[in-house]
Amino acid sequence: MPNPVLSIVVGTYNRRDQIQECVESIARETTVPHIVYVTDAGSTDGTVEYLNSVASDTVRPILVGEKLGQARAYNDVFDQVQTPYVCWISDDNVIVDNGLDRAVAVLQGNARIGMIALKVRDKIGPFTKAPYIGGLSSLGVLNVNQGMLPTKVMKEVGGFSELFRDYGIDPDITAKVLFSGYDVVYSRRVAIHHYRNWSVDPSAPEYHALKAKHERSIKLYEAKYGNYLPQSVAFDFKKRLYRGLTKALGQRWGLNSAEPVAGLLPRDWHNIFNCRFISLVDPLLCAGKSYHLRQRWPSKKSIPGGPPEPALPGDC
């Protein structure tokens, strides 16, 4: 086996069929030498038996046996990683279009890029019409849902924040990489199909639990980054300009439309105008590249690892 270049870390719990699809898609779509680490939180549905059946030098089960929280479970694996690059994905993800190979090539070709978002498209749930997902944080950072980093950058920023535990770890690590002086980009092509088990019934207990986690994560995020990401004249101008353009275009401007506007999808334009760290000339700067939506921390003075963790707000 050639020396592995990439470590792929996947967390799972009681999703026997989905984790198999995920692992098989990695093998099918990935040619760079790699190791798949699957950390299991105590599954009882046959997942453990499946993982043991495919265990090898390439697929390495880590049978934790209990729920530690996503942040700690991933971090415990990140500590073991020795490959040049590392990425995290979820057990409900399916790799497509050689997405991991393409991401490795981007990182190998540009030392300034500290993380590449593996562009995700939902295949189940309320966002299937969107060409890709990836939301803006409340402070104007374009979040990375599933990402790949040089391992040295992952270790430099300290992995995921265990303060966030399960929800909000992705926006936090995106900001930490930016504050550390690295660029964050999105893969131009979709790299992952997402088959999340959605609960959209507002009366379902799962719906309320997710809503509570989401609200908690926003409070923590704003407590950590709010003083470092204040409103600015330039950022406000970008957002006002976007509102004016979308109003002028009217019905032609559907956020999830697959019809390009001036060469880009409406969602691309939305992200360019509403993210504080993406240049308005990003389409020119990234022309011909396999990535786009490049975010860059504008300050000459980086904050390695990001701001310190905040004290927990009283209602968190």
mmCIF file of C-alpha atoms in Angstrom:
data_model
loop_
_atom_site.group_PDB
_atom_site.id
_atom_site.type_symbol
_atom_site.label_atom_id
_atom_site.label_comp_id
_atom_site.label_asym_id
_atom_site.label_seq_id
_atom_site.Cartn_x
_atom_site.Cartn_y
_atom_site.Cartn_z
ATOM 1 C CA MET A 1 0.000 0.000 0.000
ATOM 2 C CA PRO A 2 1.469 3.408 -0.968
ATOM 3 C CA ASN A 3 1.950 5.889 1.829
ATOM 4 C CA PRO A 4 -1.498 7.342 2.608
ATOM 5 C CA VAL A 5 -2.023 10.968 1.641
ATOM 6 C CA LEU A 6 -5.484 11.544 3.103
ATOM 7 C CA SER A 7 -7.291 10.547 6.295
ATOM 8 C CA ILE A 8 -11.092 10.529 6.101
ATOM 9 C CA VAL A 9 -12.866 10.663 9.455
ATOM 10 C CA VAL A 10 -16.509 9.586 9.681
ATOM 11 C CA GLY A 11 -18.710 9.483 12.764
ATOM 12 C CA THR A 12 -21.625 7.062 12.969
ATOM 13 C CA TYR A 13 -24.321 5.756 15.289
ATOM 14 C CA ASN A 14 -27.011 3.217 14.351
ATOM 15 C CA ARG A 15 -26.931 3.893 10.612
ATOM 16 C CA ARG A 16 -25.832 0.516 9.321
ATOM 17 C CA ASP A 17 -26.967 0.936 5.713
ATOM 18 C CA GLN A 18 -25.843 4.537 5.394
ATOM 19 C CA ILE A 19 -22.335 3.977 6.730
ATOM 20 C CA GLN A 20 -21.881 1.119 4.271
ATOM 21 C CA GLU A 21 -22.928 3.361 1.367
ATOM 22 C CA CYS A 22 -20.567 6.050 2.638
ATOM 23 C CA VAL A 23 -17.570 3.715 2.951
ATOM 24 C CA GLU A 24 -18.229 2.124 -0.436
ATOM 25 C CA SER A 25 -18.531 5.516 -2.122
ATOM 26 C CA ILE A 26 -15.144 6.550 -0.734
ATOM 27 C CA ALA A 27 -13.536 3.419 -2.182
ATOM 28 C CA ARG A 28 -15.303 3.897 -5.504
ATOM 29 C CA GLU A 29 -14.585 7.601 -5.972
ATOM 30 C CA THR A 30 -11.161 8.064 -4.357
ATOM 31 C CA THR A 31 -7.868 7.160 -5.999
ATOM 32 C CA VAL A 32 -5.423 9.010 -3.739
ATOM 33 C CA PRO A 33 -3.973 6.656 -1.101
ATOM 34 C CA HIS A 34 -6.150 7.080 1.971
ATOM 35 C CA ILE A 35 -7.299 5.751 5.330
ATOM 36 C CA VAL A 36 -10.938 5.799 6.441
ATOM 37 C CA TYR A 37 -11.435 6.100 10.194
ATOM 38 C CA VAL A 38 -14.988 5.314 11.321
ATOM 39 C CA THR A 39 -15.697 6.259 14.917
ATOM 40 C CA ASP A 40 -18.774 4.496 16.283
ATOM 41 C CA ALA A 41 -20.655 5.734 19.348
ATOM 42 C CA GLY A 42 -22.093 2.379 20.426
ATOM 43 C CA SER A 43 -24.326 1.239 17.577
ATOM 44 C CA THR A 44 -26.652 -1.718 18.181
ATOM 45 C CA ASP A 45 -28.084 -2.146 14.664
ATOM 46 C CA GLY A 46 -25.341 -4.219 13.046
ATOM 47 C CA THR A 47 -23.021 -1.300 12.327
ATOM 48 C CA VAL A 48 -20.261 -2.679 14.554
ATOM 49 C CA GLU A 49 -20.428 -6.078 12.878
ATOM 50 C CA TYR A 50 -20.269 -4.457 9.450
ATOM 51 C CA LEU A 51 -17.280 -2.313 10.410
ATOM 52 C CA ASN A 52 -15.422 -5.316 11.789
ATOM 53 C CA SER A 53 -16.110 -7.209 8.557
ATOM 54 C CA VAL A 54 -14.448 -4.523 6.412
ATOM 55 C CA ALA A 55 -11.624 -3.608 8.796
ATOM 56 C CA SER A 56 -8.281 -3.351 7.002
ATOM 57 C CA ASP A 57 -5.290 -1.083 6.582
ATOM 58 C CA THR A 58 -7.602 1.224 4.621
ATOM 59 C CA VAL A 59 -10.758 1.049 6.779
ATOM 60 C CA ARG A 60 -10.085 1.391 10.504
ATOM 61 C CA PRO A 61 -13.046 1.141 12.892
ATOM 62 C CA ILE A 62 -12.750 2.957 16.203
ATOM 63 C CA LEU A 63 -15.364 1.426 18.478
ATOM 64 C CA VAL A 64 -15.829 4.033 21.181
ATOM 65 C CA GLY A 65 -19.013 2.443 22.505
ATOM 66 C CA GLU A 66 -20.540 5.641 23.892
ATOM 67 C CA LYS A 67 -21.662 9.094 22.803
ATOM 68 C CA LEU A 68 -18.854 11.536 23.471
ATOM 69 C CA GLY A 69 -20.284 14.336 21.342
ATOM 70 C CA GLN A 70 -19.224 14.884 17.746
ATOM 71 C CA ALA A 71 -16.451 17.341 18.540
ATOM 72 C CA ARG A 72 -14.613 15.070 20.961
ATOM 73 C CA ALA A 73 -15.199 11.932 18.889
ATOM 74 C CA TYR A 74 -13.668 13.569 15.827
ATOM 75 C CA ASN A 75 -10.849 15.198 17.794
ATOM 76 C CA ASP A 76 -9.798 11.881 19.311
ATOM 77 C CA VAL A 77 -9.287 10.584 15.777
ATOM 78 C CA PHE A 78 -7.630 13.764 14.498
ATOM 79 C CA ASP A 79 -4.994 13.248 17.210
ATOM 80 C CA GLN A 80 -4.037 9.944 15.549
ATOM 81 C CA VAL A 81 -3.823 11.257 11.988
ATOM 82 C CA GLN A 82 -0.378 11.337 10.381
ATOM 83 C CA THR A 83 -1.272 11.835 6.717
ATOM 84 C CA PRO A 84 -0.608 15.219 5.052
ATOM 85 C CA TYR A 85 -4.346 15.908 4.662
ATOM 86 C CA VAL A 86 -7.465 15.151 6.678
ATOM 87 C CA CYS A 87 -11.184 15.597 6.096
ATOM 88 C CA TRP A 88 -14.361 15.000 8.023
ATOM 89 C CA ILE A 89 -17.628 13.757 6.582
ATOM 90 C CA SER A 90 -20.840 12.271 7.989
ATOM 91 C CA ASP A 91 -22.279 8.782 7.726
ATOM 92 C CA ASP A 92 -25.174 10.098 5.626
ATOM 93 C CA ASN A 93 -22.770 11.372 2.951
ATOM 94 C CA VAL A 94 -21.974 9.733 -0.382
ATOM 95 C CA ILE A 95 -18.835 10.863 -2.221
ATOM 96 C CA VAL A 96 -19.408 11.694 -5.896
ATOM 97 C CA ASP A 97 -17.393 12.834 -8.901
ATOM 98 C CA ASN A 98 -13.982 12.037 -7.375
ATOM 99 C CA GLY A 99 -14.671 14.848 -4.919
ATOM 100 C CA LEU A 100 -11.941 13.959 -2.426
ATOM 101 C CA ASP A 101 -9.287 13.583 -5.135
ATOM 102 C CA ARG A 102 -10.160 17.036 -6.463
ATOM 103 C CA ALA A 103 -9.953 18.592 -3.005
ATOM 104 C CA VAL A 104 -6.526 17.077 -2.326
ATOM 105 C CA ALA A 105 -5.286 18.512 -5.628
ATOM 106 C CA VAL A 106 -6.478 21.998 -4.627
ATOM 107 C CA LEU A 107 -4.657 21.872 -1.288
ATOM 108 C CA GLN A 108 -1.497 20.473 -2.859
ATOM 109 C CA GLY A 109 -1.460 23.338 -5.338
ATOM 110 C CA ASN A 110 -1.963 26.283 -2.980
ATOM 111 C CA ALA A 111 -0.300 26.534 0.431
ATOM 112 C CA ARG A 112 -2.360 29.598 1.376
ATOM 113 C CA ILE A 113 -5.608 27.609 1.320
ATOM 114 C CA GLY A 114 -6.202 26.191 4.788
ATOM 115 C CA MET A 115 -9.502 24.467 4.114
ATOM 116 C CA ILE A 116 -11.642 23.476 1.159
ATOM 117 C CA ALA A 117 -15.351 22.917 1.569
ATOM 118 C CA LEU A 118 -16.522 19.693 -0.035
ATOM 119 C CA LYS A 119 -19.562 21.104 -1.793
ATOM 120 C CA VAL A 120 -22.704 19.271 -0.641
ATOM 121 C CA ARG A 121 -26.037 18.732 -2.360
ATOM 122 C CA ASP A 122 -29.025 17.488 -0.362
ATOM 123 C CA LYS A 123 -30.836 14.528 -1.906
ATOM 124 C CA ILE A 124 -33.513 14.245 0.799
ATOM 125 C CA GLY A 125 -35.409 16.934 2.687
ATOM 126 C CA PRO A 126 -36.526 20.531 2.162
ATOM 127 C CA PHE A 127 -33.390 21.738 0.347
ATOM 128 C CA THR A 128 -33.216 19.286 -2.552
ATOM 129 C CA LYS A 129 -33.889 22.071 -5.061
ATOM 130 C CA ALA A 130 -30.777 23.941 -3.953
ATOM 131 C CA PRO A 131 -27.766 23.406 -6.256
ATOM 132 C CA TYR A 132 -25.665 23.092 -3.104
ATOM 133 C CA ILE A 133 -25.994 23.852 0.590
ATOM 134 C CA GLY A 134 -23.792 25.901 2.883
ATOM 135 C CA GLY A 135 -25.183 28.674 4.994
ATOM 136 C CA LEU A 136 -23.815 32.005 6.078
ATOM 137 C CA SER A 137 -23.208 32.447 9.771
ATOM 138 C CA SER A 138 -24.989 35.211 11.657
ATOM 139 C CA LEU A 139 -21.769 37.247 11.398
ATOM 140 C CA GLY A 140 -21.259 36.848 7.654
ATOM 141 C CA VAL A 141 -18.895 33.873 7.304
ATOM 142 C CA LEU A 142 -19.694 31.225 4.676
ATOM 143 C CA ASN A 143 -19.690 27.998 6.667
ATOM 144 C CA VAL A 144 -18.056 24.731 5.648
ATOM 145 C CA ASN A 145 -20.329 21.754 6.320
ATOM 146 C CA GLN A 146 -17.824 19.058 5.358
ATOM 147 C CA GLY A 147 -14.234 20.052 4.771
ATOM 148 C CA MET A 148 -10.653 19.033 4.067
ATOM 149 C CA LEU A 149 -7.540 20.615 5.551
ATOM 150 C CA PRO A 150 -3.802 20.099 5.659
ATOM 151 C CA THR A 151 -3.331 18.105 8.854
ATOM 152 C CA LYS A 152 -0.922 20.715 10.189
ATOM 153 C CA VAL A 153 -3.690 23.329 9.916
ATOM 154 C CA MET A 154 -6.191 21.058 11.678
ATOM 155 C CA LYS A 155 -3.736 20.622 14.544
ATOM 156 C CA GLU A 156 -2.853 24.329 14.577
ATOM 157 C CA VAL A 157 -6.482 25.349 15.115
ATOM 158 C CA GLY A 158 -7.043 22.594 17.681
ATOM 159 C CA GLY A 159 -9.650 20.623 15.753
ATOM 160 C CA PHE A 160 -13.292 21.089 16.653
ATOM 161 C CA SER A 161 -14.354 23.154 19.650
ATOM 162 C CA GLU A 162 -15.715 20.799 22.297
ATOM 163 C CA LEU A 163 -17.608 23.734 23.780
ATOM 164 C CA PHE A 164 -20.043 23.363 20.871
ATOM 165 C CA ARG A 165 -20.165 19.571 21.366
ATOM 166 C CA ASP A 166 -22.502 18.424 18.550
ATOM 167 C CA TYR A 167 -24.010 21.442 16.815
ATOM 168 C CA GLY A 168 -22.143 24.447 15.431
ATOM 169 C CA ILE A 169 -18.710 22.824 15.223
ATOM 170 C CA ASP A 170 -18.530 23.432 11.461
ATOM 171 C CA PRO A 171 -19.068 27.230 11.532
ATOM 172 C CA ASP A 172 -16.604 27.482 14.401
ATOM 173 C CA ILE A 173 -13.762 25.651 12.661
ATOM 174 C CA THR A 174 -14.385 27.666 9.485
ATOM 175 C CA ALA A 175 -13.871 30.878 11.438
ATOM 176 C CA LYS A 176 -10.836 29.479 13.289
ATOM 177 C CA VAL A 177 -9.078 28.648 10.028
ATOM 178 C CA LEU A 178 -9.783 32.148 8.669
ATOM 179 C CA PHE A 179 -8.625 33.872 11.850
ATOM 180 C CA SER A 180 -5.423 31.821 11.704
ATOM 181 C CA GLY A 181 -4.535 33.538 8.430
ATOM 182 C CA TYR A 182 -5.537 30.860 5.930
ATOM 183 C CA ASP A 183 -7.974 31.107 3.041
ATOM 184 C CA VAL A 184 -11.123 28.978 2.914
ATOM 185 C CA VAL A 185 -12.584 27.979 -0.459
ATOM 186 C CA TYR A 186 -15.452 25.919 -1.851
ATOM 187 C CA SER A 187 -14.985 23.135 -4.392
ATOM 188 C CA ARG A 188 -16.522 24.296 -7.639
ATOM 189 C CA ARG A 189 -18.238 20.970 -8.287
ATOM 190 C CA VAL A 190 -20.454 19.019 -5.919
ATOM 191 C CA ALA A 191 -18.361 16.477 -3.999
ATOM 192 C CA ILE A 192 -20.982 14.975 -1.675
ATOM 193 C CA HIS A 193 -24.591 13.872 -1.898
ATOM 194 C CA HIS A 194 -26.331 14.186 1.452
ATOM 195 C CA TYR A 195 -29.067 11.788 2.571
ATOM 196 C CA ARG A 196 -29.980 13.267 5.944
ATOM 197 C CA ASN A 197 -32.879 11.854 7.940
ATOM 198 C CA TRP A 198 -34.925 15.042 8.140
ATOM 199 C CA SER A 199 -37.608 15.686 10.723
ATOM 200 C CA VAL A 200 -39.642 18.618 9.458
ATOM 201 C CA ASP A 201 -42.708 18.085 11.637
ATOM 202 C CA PRO A 202 -42.689 20.979 14.148
ATOM 203 C CA SER A 203 -44.468 18.759 16.658
ATOM 204 C CA ALA A 204 -41.763 16.067 16.575
ATOM 205 C CA PRO A 205 -39.403 15.919 19.587
ATOM 206 C CA GLU A 206 -36.421 15.693 17.215
ATOM 207 C CA TYR A 207 -37.424 18.983 15.609
ATOM 208 C CA HIS A 208 -37.430 20.827 18.931
ATOM 209 C CA ALA A 209 -34.170 19.212 20.042
ATOM 210 C CA LEU A 210 -32.408 20.324 16.858
ATOM 211 C CA LYS A 211 -33.885 23.807 17.146
ATOM 212 C CA ALA A 212 -32.586 24.133 20.711
ATOM 213 C CA LYS A 213 -29.107 22.973 19.667
ATOM 214 C CA HIS A 214 -29.122 25.436 16.778
ATOM 215 C CA GLU A 215 -30.089 28.358 19.011
ATOM 216 C CA ARG A 216 -27.428 27.419 21.575
ATOM 217 C CA SER A 217 -24.735 27.220 18.904
ATOM 218 C CA ILE A 218 -25.585 30.696 17.578
ATOM 219 C CA LYS A 219 -25.288 32.197 21.068
ATOM 220 C CA LEU A 220 -21.901 30.546 21.586
ATOM 221 C CA TYR A 221 -20.671 31.573 18.146
ATOM 222 C CA GLU A 222 -21.667 35.208 18.592
ATOM 223 C CA ALA A 223 -20.165 35.293 22.087
ATOM 224 C CA LYS A 224 -16.872 34.012 20.662
ATOM 225 C CA TYR A 225 -16.626 36.027 17.447
ATOM 226 C CA GLY A 226 -18.982 38.986 17.801
ATOM 227 C CA ASN A 227 -16.352 41.455 19.019
ATOM 228 C CA TYR A 228 -13.985 40.432 16.222
ATOM 229 C CA LEU A 229 -16.529 40.617 13.404
ATOM 230 C CA PRO A 230 -18.363 43.922 13.838
ATOM 231 C CA GLN A 231 -20.480 45.549 11.168
ATOM 232 C CA SER A 232 -18.487 47.535 8.617
ATOM 233 C CA VAL A 233 -19.293 50.089 5.940
ATOM 234 C CA ALA A 234 -17.925 47.869 3.159
ATOM 235 C CA PHE A 235 -19.867 44.819 4.308
ATOM 236 C CA ASP A 236 -23.089 46.798 4.671
ATOM 237 C CA PHE A 237 -22.594 48.225 1.170
ATOM 238 C CA LYS A 238 -22.239 44.728 -0.327
ATOM 239 C CA LYS A 239 -25.469 43.567 1.303
ATOM 240 C CA ARG A 240 -27.397 46.681 0.237
ATOM 241 C CA LEU A 241 -26.122 46.301 -3.313
ATOM 242 C CA TYR A 242 -27.275 42.682 -3.346
ATOM 243 C CA ARG A 243 -30.753 43.609 -2.161
ATOM 244 C CA GLY A 244 -31.005 46.230 -4.893
ATOM 245 C CA LEU A 245 -29.889 43.835 -7.614
ATOM 246 C CA THR A 246 -32.248 41.049 -6.578
ATOM 247 C CA LYS A 247 -35.147 43.484 -6.400
ATOM 248 C CA ALA A 248 -34.371 44.753 -9.889
ATOM 249 C CA LEU A 249 -34.171 41.235 -11.338
ATOM 250 C CA GLY A 250 -37.394 40.146 -9.646
ATOM 251 C CA GLN A 251 -38.648 36.653 -10.450
ATOM 252 C CA ARG A 252 -35.583 35.829 -12.491
ATOM 253 C CA TRP A 253 -33.625 35.724 -9.245
ATOM 254 C CA GLY A 254 -34.493 32.482 -7.473
ATOM 255 C CA LEU A 255 -31.903 31.556 -4.860
ATOM 256 C CA ASN A 256 -32.111 27.865 -5.745
ATOM 257 C CA SER A 257 -32.358 28.392 -9.485
ATOM 258 C CA ALA A 258 -30.103 26.336 -11.762
ATOM 259 C CA GLU A 259 -30.236 29.110 -14.385
ATOM 260 C CA PRO A 260 -26.999 31.139 -14.357
ATOM 261 C CA VAL A 261 -27.065 34.912 -14.012
ATOM 262 C CA ALA A 262 -24.014 36.576 -15.583
ATOM 263 C CA GLY A 263 -22.256 33.222 -15.609
ATOM 264 C CA LEU A 264 -22.889 32.236 -11.987
ATOM 265 C CA LEU A 265 -25.716 30.564 -10.111
ATOM 266 C CA PRO A 266 -27.876 32.920 -8.027
ATOM 267 C CA ARG A 267 -26.675 31.070 -4.902
ATOM 268 C CA ASP A 268 -23.070 31.884 -5.853
ATOM 269 C CA TRP A 269 -23.933 35.576 -6.141
ATOM 270 C CA HIS A 270 -25.819 35.424 -2.847
ATOM 271 C CA ASN A 271 -22.729 34.066 -1.111
ATOM 272 C CA ILE A 272 -20.365 36.556 -2.744
ATOM 273 C CA PHE A 273 -22.431 39.581 -1.735
ATOM 274 C CA ASN A 274 -23.482 38.404 1.726
ATOM 275 C CA CYS A 275 -20.188 36.965 2.947
ATOM 276 C CA ARG A 276 -17.916 39.584 4.439
ATOM 277 C CA PHE A 277 -14.688 37.851 3.370
ATOM 278 C CA ILE A 278 -15.421 37.021 -0.302
ATOM 279 C CA SER A 279 -14.284 39.599 -2.854
ATOM 280 C CA LEU A 280 -16.797 41.005 -5.321
ATOM 281 C CA VAL A 281 -14.332 40.050 -8.053
ATOM 282 C CA ASP A 282 -14.163 36.427 -6.889
ATOM 283 C CA PRO A 283 -15.480 35.218 -10.283
ATOM 284 C CA LEU A 284 -12.413 36.769 -11.930
ATOM 285 C CA LEU A 285 -9.934 35.720 -9.244
ATOM 286 C CA CYS A 286 -11.112 32.102 -9.368
ATOM 287 C CA ALA A 287 -11.776 31.856 -13.113
ATOM 288 C CA GLY A 288 -10.614 28.527 -14.507
ATOM 289 C CA LYS A 289 -9.900 27.083 -11.071
ATOM 290 C CA SER A 290 -11.489 24.006 -9.501
ATOM 291 C CA TYR A 291 -12.525 26.091 -6.495
ATOM 292 C CA HIS A 292 -14.298 29.399 -5.903
ATOM 293 C CA LEU A 293 -15.948 31.485 -3.156
ATOM 294 C CA ARG A 294 -12.542 32.194 -1.652
ATOM 295 C CA GLN A 295 -12.703 33.750 1.815
ATOM 296 C CA ARG A 296 -9.690 35.662 3.121
ATOM 297 C CA TRP A 297 -9.166 37.217 6.550
ATOM 298 C CA PRO A 298 -8.304 40.857 5.711
ATOM 299 C CA SER A 299 -6.264 41.699 8.795
ATOM 300 C CA LYS A 300 -2.479 41.561 8.555
ATOM 301 C CA LYS A 301 -2.436 40.229 12.109
ATOM 302 C CA SER A 302 -3.809 36.715 12.367
ATOM 303 C CA ILE A 303 -5.135 35.109 15.544
ATOM 304 C CA PRO A 304 -3.710 31.559 15.468
ATOM 305 C CA GLY A 305 -6.389 29.113 16.531
ATOM 306 C CA GLY A 306 -8.998 31.871 16.605
ATOM 307 C CA PRO A 307 -10.267 33.874 19.578
ATOM 308 C CA PRO A 308 -10.338 32.238 23.020
ATOM 309 C CA GLU A 309 -13.360 30.182 23.986
ATOM 310 C CA PRO A 310 -16.040 32.322 25.649
ATOM 311 C CA ALA A 311 -17.580 31.688 29.018
ATOM 312 C CA LEU A 312 -20.828 29.809 28.571
ATOM 313 C CA PRO A 313 -23.798 32.209 28.466
ATOM 314 C CA GLY A 314 -26.161 31.626 31.344
ATOM 315 C CA ASP A 315 -28.828 29.972 29.182
ATOM 316 C CA CYS A 316 -26.393 27.588 27.409
#
